[in-house]
Coordinates of N, CA, C and O in Angstrom, one line a residue:
X1 N 28.3 93.2 -56.8 CA 29.1 92.3 -57.6 C 30.8 91.8 -57.4 O 31.1 92.3 -56.8
X2 N 30.7 90.3 -58.1 CA 32.0 89.9 -57.1 C 33.0 89.4 -58.0 O 32.9 90.4 -59.2
X3 N 34.7 90.1 -57.3 CA 35.9 89.6 -58.3 C 35.4 88.8 -59.1 O 35.4 87.2 -58.3
X4 N 36.5 88.8 -60.7 CA 36.5 88.0 -61.3 C 37.3 86.3 -60.5 O 36.4 85.6 -61.3
X5 N 38.5 86.5 -59.9 CA 38.6 85.8 -59.3 C 37.9 84.5 -58.4 O 38.2 83.2 -57.6
X6 N 36.5 85.4 -58.4 CA 35.8 84.5 -57.1 C 34.6 83.8 -58.3 O 34.0 83.0 -57.5
X7 N 34.7 84.3 -59.1 CA 33.5 83.8 -60.3 C 34.6 82.6 -61.0 O 33.7 81.6 -61.5
X8 N 35.8 82.6 -61.4 CA 36.5 82.4 -62.5 C 37.4 81.4 -62.0 O 38.0 81.6 -61.2
X9 N 37.5 80.2 -61.5 CA 38.7 79.0 -61.2 C 39.5 78.3 -61.3 O 39.1 77.6 -61.8
X10 N 40.7 78.9 -61.8 CA 41.6 78.6 -63.0 C 42.9 77.7 -61.8 O 42.5 78.1 -60.8
X11 N 42.9 76.5 -61.9 CA 44.0 76.1 -61.5 C 45.9 76.4 -61.8 O 45.8 77.5 -62.4
X12 N 46.3 76.1 -61.1 CA 48.2 77.1 -61.2 C 48.9 76.1 -62.3 O 50.0 76.9 -62.7
X13 N 48.1 75.2 -63.2 CA 48.5 74.7 -64.2 C 49.1 75.4 -65.4 O 50.5 75.7 -65.4
X14 N 48.4 76.4 -65.7 CA 48.7 77.3 -66.2 C 49.4 78.4 -66.1 O 50.4 79.1 -66.9
X15 N 49.4 78.6 -64.9 CA 49.7 79.6 -64.3 C 51.0 79.2 -63.3 O 51.3 80.2 -61.9
X16 N 51.5 78.6 -63.5 CA 52.7 78.5 -62.8 C 53.8 79.2 -62.3 O 54.5 79.4 -60.8
X17 N 53.6 80.4 -63.6 CA 54.9 81.7 -62.9 C 54.5 82.8 -63.0 O 55.1 83.6 -63.2
X18 N 52.9 83.0 -62.7 CA 52.0 84.1 -62.6 C 51.4 84.3 -60.7 O 51.1 82.9 -60.6
X19 N 51.4 85.4 -60.1 CA 50.9 85.4 -59.1 C 49.6 85.8 -59.0 O 49.1 86.9 -60.0
X20 N 48.7 84.6 -59.1 CA 47.2 85.0 -59.6 C 46.4 86.3 -58.7 O 45.6 86.4 -59.7
X21 N 47.3 86.6 -57.6 CA 46.3 87.0 -56.9 C 46.3 88.2 -57.6 O 45.7 89.7 -58.1
X22 N 47.3 88.8 -58.7 CA 48.0 90.4 -59.3 C 46.7 90.3 -60.9 O 47.1 90.8 -61.8
X23 N 46.8 88.7 -60.7 CA 45.9 89.0 -62.7 C 44.4 89.8 -62.7 O 43.3 90.1 -61.9
X24 N 44.7 90.7 -64.1 CA 43.5 91.3 -64.0 C 42.6 90.3 -64.9 O 42.7 90.4 -66.2
X25 N 41.8 90.4 -64.5 CA 41.0 89.1 -65.6 C 39.7 90.0 -66.9 O 39.9 89.3 -67.7
X26 N 39.9 91.1 -66.8 CA 39.3 91.7 -68.1 C 40.2 92.5 -68.8 O 40.5 92.2 -70.0
X27 N 41.2 93.2 -68.4 CA 42.4 93.9 -69.2 C 43.4 92.6 -70.0 O 43.8 92.9 -71.0
X28 N 43.1 91.9 -69.0 CA 44.8 90.6 -69.8 C 43.5 89.5 -70.3 O 44.6 87.9 -69.9
X29 N 42.4 89.8 -70.3 CA 41.5 88.6 -70.8 C 42.2 87.1 -72.2 O 42.5 85.9 -72.3
X30 N 42.8 87.7 -72.7 CA 43.7 87.1 -74.2 C 44.5 87.1 -73.8 O 44.6 86.0 -74.6
X31 N 45.4 87.0 -73.1 CA 46.5 86.4 -72.7 C 46.0 85.6 -71.5 O 46.8 84.4 -71.6
X32 N 45.6 85.6 -70.8 CA 44.7 84.8 -69.9 C 43.7 83.4 -70.7 O 44.4 81.8 -70.5
X33 N 43.6 83.8 -71.4 CA 42.6 82.7 -72.4 C 43.4 81.6 -73.3 O 44.1 80.8 -73.4
X34 N 44.8 82.5 -74.2 CA 45.6 82.3 -74.6 C 46.3 80.6 -73.7 O 47.0 79.8 -74.3
X35 N 46.6 81.5 -72.2 CA 47.4 80.7 -71.7 C 46.9 79.1 -71.0 O 47.2 78.6 -71.0
X36 N 45.6 79.4 -70.5 CA 44.5 78.4 -70.4 C 44.7 77.1 -71.8 O 44.9 76.2 -71.2
X37 N 44.2 77.5 -72.4 CA 44.5 76.8 -73.9 C 45.7 76.2 -74.3 O 45.5 75.0 -75.0
X38 N 46.7 77.4 -74.0 CA 48.0 76.3 -74.0 C 48.7 75.8 -73.3 O 49.1 74.8 -73.5
X39 N 48.1 75.6 -71.8 CA 49.3 75.1 -70.8 C 48.1 74.5 -69.6 O 48.2 74.0 -68.6
X40 N 46.9 74.6 -69.7 CA 45.4 74.8 -68.4 C 45.0 73.5 -69.3 O 45.5 72.4 -69.6
X41 N 44.4 72.7 -67.8 CA 43.7 71.9 -67.5 C 42.2 72.0 -68.6 O 41.6 72.7 -68.8
X42 N 41.3 70.4 -68.3 CA 40.4 70.7 -69.2 C 39.5 71.7 -68.7 O 38.4 72.7 -69.2
X43 N 39.3 71.3 -67.6 CA 38.3 72.5 -66.3 C 38.3 73.5 -66.5 O 37.8 74.6 -66.8
X44 N 40.1 73.8 -66.6 CA 40.3 75.4 -66.6 C 39.3 76.1 -68.4 O 39.3 77.4 -68.8
X45 N 39.8 75.2 -69.0 CA 38.9 76.0 -70.1 C 38.1 76.1 -70.4 O 37.0 77.7 -70.7
X46 N 37.3 74.6 -69.8 CA 35.3 75.2 -69.0 C 35.2 76.1 -68.8 O 34.0 77.4 -69.2
X47 N 35.8 76.7 -67.7 CA 35.5 78.0 -66.8 C 35.9 78.9 -67.6 O 35.4 79.8 -67.6
X48 N 37.2 79.1 -68.1 CA 37.5 79.9 -69.1 C 36.5 80.4 -70.5 O 36.1 81.7 -70.6
X49 N 35.8 79.5 -71.1 CA 34.7 79.5 -71.7 C 32.8 80.2 -71.3 O 32.5 81.3 -71.5
X50 N 33.4 79.5 -69.8 CA 32.1 79.6 -68.9 C 31.8 81.1 -68.8 O 31.1 82.6 -69.3
X51 N 33.5 82.1 -68.5 CA 33.6 83.3 -67.6 C 33.3 84.4 -69.4 O 33.0 85.2 -68.6
X52 N 34.4 84.0 -70.4 CA 34.5 85.2 -71.2 C 33.7 84.9 -72.9 O 33.2 85.7 -72.9
X53 N 32.9 83.9 -72.5 CA 31.9 83.5 -73.4 C 32.9 82.9 -74.6 O 33.7 83.5 -75.0
X54 N 31.9 81.9 -75.8 CA 32.5 81.8 -76.6 C 32.9 81.8 -78.1 O 34.2 82.4 -78.4
X55 N 32.6 83.4 -77.8 CA 33.3 84.5 -78.8 C 34.0 84.9 -78.6 O 35.2 85.5 -79.4
X56 N 34.7 85.1 -77.7 CA 35.6 86.2 -77.0 C 37.1 84.7 -76.9 O 37.7 85.5 -77.4
X57 N 36.6 84.2 -76.4 CA 37.5 83.1 -76.5 C 37.6 83.0 -77.9 O 39.2 82.5 -77.8
X58 N 37.2 82.7 -78.9 CA 37.5 82.6 -80.2 C 38.7 83.7 -80.3 O 39.8 83.0 -81.3
X59 N 38.2 84.7 -80.8 CA 38.6 86.0 -81.0 C 40.5 85.9 -80.7 O 41.1 86.3 -80.9
X60 N 40.1 85.7 -79.3 CA 41.8 85.4 -78.4 C 42.7 84.5 -79.3 O 43.7 84.7 -79.2
X61 N 42.4 83.1 -79.3 CA 42.5 82.2 -80.2 C 43.2 82.4 -81.5 O 44.1 82.2 -81.8
X62 N 42.1 82.9 -82.3 CA 42.3 82.8 -83.5 C 43.4 84.2 -84.1 O 44.8 84.4 -84.8
X63 N 43.3 85.0 -83.2 CA 44.6 86.6 -83.0 C 45.6 86.5 -82.5 O 46.8 86.9 -82.5
X64 N 45.9 85.3 -82.1 CA 47.3 84.6 -80.8 C 48.3 84.9 -82.1 O 48.1 83.9 -82.8
X65 N 49.6 85.9 -81.5 CA 50.9 85.6 -82.6 C 50.9 84.3 -82.5 O 52.0 84.1 -83.6
X66 N 51.1 83.5 -81.1 CA 51.9 82.0 -80.9 C 51.2 81.4 -80.1 O 50.5 82.0 -79.5
X67 N 50.8 80.2 -80.8 CA 50.4 79.0 -79.8 C 50.5 77.7 -80.1 O 51.5 77.7 -81.4
X68 N 50.8 76.9 -79.7 CA 51.0 75.7 -79.9 C 50.6 75.0 -80.6 O 49.1 75.1 -81.1
X69 N 51.3 74.3 -81.9 CA 50.9 74.0 -82.7 C 49.4 73.0 -82.3 O 48.2 72.2 -82.8
X70 N 49.5 71.9 -81.4 CA 48.8 71.2 -80.9 C 47.0 71.8 -80.6 O 46.3 71.3 -80.0
X71 N 47.6 73.1 -79.6 CA 46.7 73.5 -79.5 C 45.5 74.4 -79.9 O 44.0 74.1 -80.4
X72 N 46.5 74.6 -81.4 CA 45.9 75.3 -82.6 C 44.6 73.8 -83.0 O 43.6 74.6 -84.1
X73 N 45.5 72.8 -83.1 CA 45.1 71.2 -83.6 C 43.7 71.3 -83.0 O 42.3 71.1 -83.6
X74 N 43.9 71.4 -81.9 CA 42.8 70.9 -80.4 C 41.4 72.1 -80.0 O 40.4 71.8 -80.7
X75 N 41.7 73.3 -80.9 CA 40.8 74.7 -81.0 C 39.8 74.1 -82.2 O 39.1 74.4 -81.8
X76 N 41.0 74.4 -83.3 CA 40.5 74.1 -84.7 C 39.0 73.3 -84.5 O 37.8 72.9 -84.7
X77 N 39.2 71.7 -84.1 CA 38.8 70.9 -84.2 C 37.1 70.9 -83.1 O 35.9 70.9 -83.7
X78 N 37.7 71.7 -82.1 CA 36.6 72.0 -81.1 C 35.6 73.1 -81.1 O 34.1 72.9 -81.1
X79 N 35.9 74.3 -81.9 CA 35.0 75.2 -82.2 C 34.8 75.5 -84.0 O 33.9 76.1 -84.5
X80 N 35.5 74.2 -84.8 CA 34.8 73.5 -86.2 C 35.9 74.9 -87.1 O 34.4 76.5 -87.6
X81 N 36.7 75.5 -86.5 CA 37.8 77.2 -87.3 C 38.8 76.4 -88.1 O 39.8 75.7 -87.8
X82 N 38.7 76.6 -89.7 CA 39.8 76.4 -90.2 C 41.5 76.8 -89.9 O 41.4 78.1 -89.0
X83 N 42.4 75.4 -89.7 CA 43.3 75.9 -89.5 C 44.1 77.4 -89.9 O 44.8 78.3 -89.5
X84 N 43.8 77.4 -91.3 CA 43.9 78.6 -92.5 C 43.5 80.0 -91.4 O 44.1 81.3 -91.4
X85 N 43.1 79.9 -90.6 CA 42.3 81.6 -90.0 C 42.8 81.5 -88.9 O 42.8 82.7 -88.4
X86 N 43.6 80.9 -88.0 CA 44.4 81.1 -86.9 C 46.0 82.4 -87.2 O 46.9 81.7 -88.0
X87 N 45.7 83.2 -87.0 CA 47.0 84.6 -87.4 C 48.5 83.3 -87.2 O 49.6 83.8 -87.4
X88 N 48.3 83.0 -86.1 CA 49.9 82.0 -86.0 C 50.1 80.6 -86.7 O 51.2 80.5 -86.7
X89 N 49.2 80.7 -87.5 CA 49.6 79.5 -88.3 C 50.2 80.0 -89.8 O 50.5 79.2 -90.1
X90 N 49.5 81.5 -90.1 CA 50.5 82.0 -91.0 C 51.5 82.6 -90.2 O 52.9 82.9 -91.4
X91 N 52.4 83.0 -89.5 CA 53.0 83.4 -88.5 C 53.9 82.8 -88.0 O 54.4 82.3 -86.2
X92 N 54.8 81.7 -88.2 CA 55.5 80.8 -88.0 C 56.8 81.7 -86.7 O 57.2 82.5 -87.9
X93 N 57.2 81.5 -85.7 CA 58.3 81.7 -85.3 C 59.5 80.8 -85.8 O 59.6 79.6 -85.7
X94 N 60.6 81.7 -85.9 CA 61.6 81.3 -86.2 C 62.4 80.8 -84.4 O 62.7 81.8 -83.8
X95 N 63.4 79.6 -84.4 CA 64.2 79.0 -83.0 C 65.4 78.6 -83.6 O 65.0 77.1 -84.0
X96 N 66.2 79.8 -83.7 CA 67.3 79.1 -84.2 C 68.1 77.7 -83.0 O 67.7 78.1 -82.2
X97 N 68.5 77.4 -83.6 CA 69.1 76.0 -83.0 C 70.4 76.0 -82.3 O 71.5 77.2 -82.5

């Protein structure tokens, strides 16, 4: 069996702040999926869905405590999921000025 980083090929765009060689693609699956959909390329998203499967990707995104608003709208349309189903759509973060 091949190591995950030889199966899934992600760009540095979403992981600019992370040493990708230290990612644990199984233990950190939800964090990786969320980071890819918030900051990655279209190719990164396709690789992620191909590696983890549509079900796990949906679960990671629906249960995310925070996603960018644009990401929620995009994922909602892509997977035909009502925005109200996303955890982050009901728990807005407060950012004082």
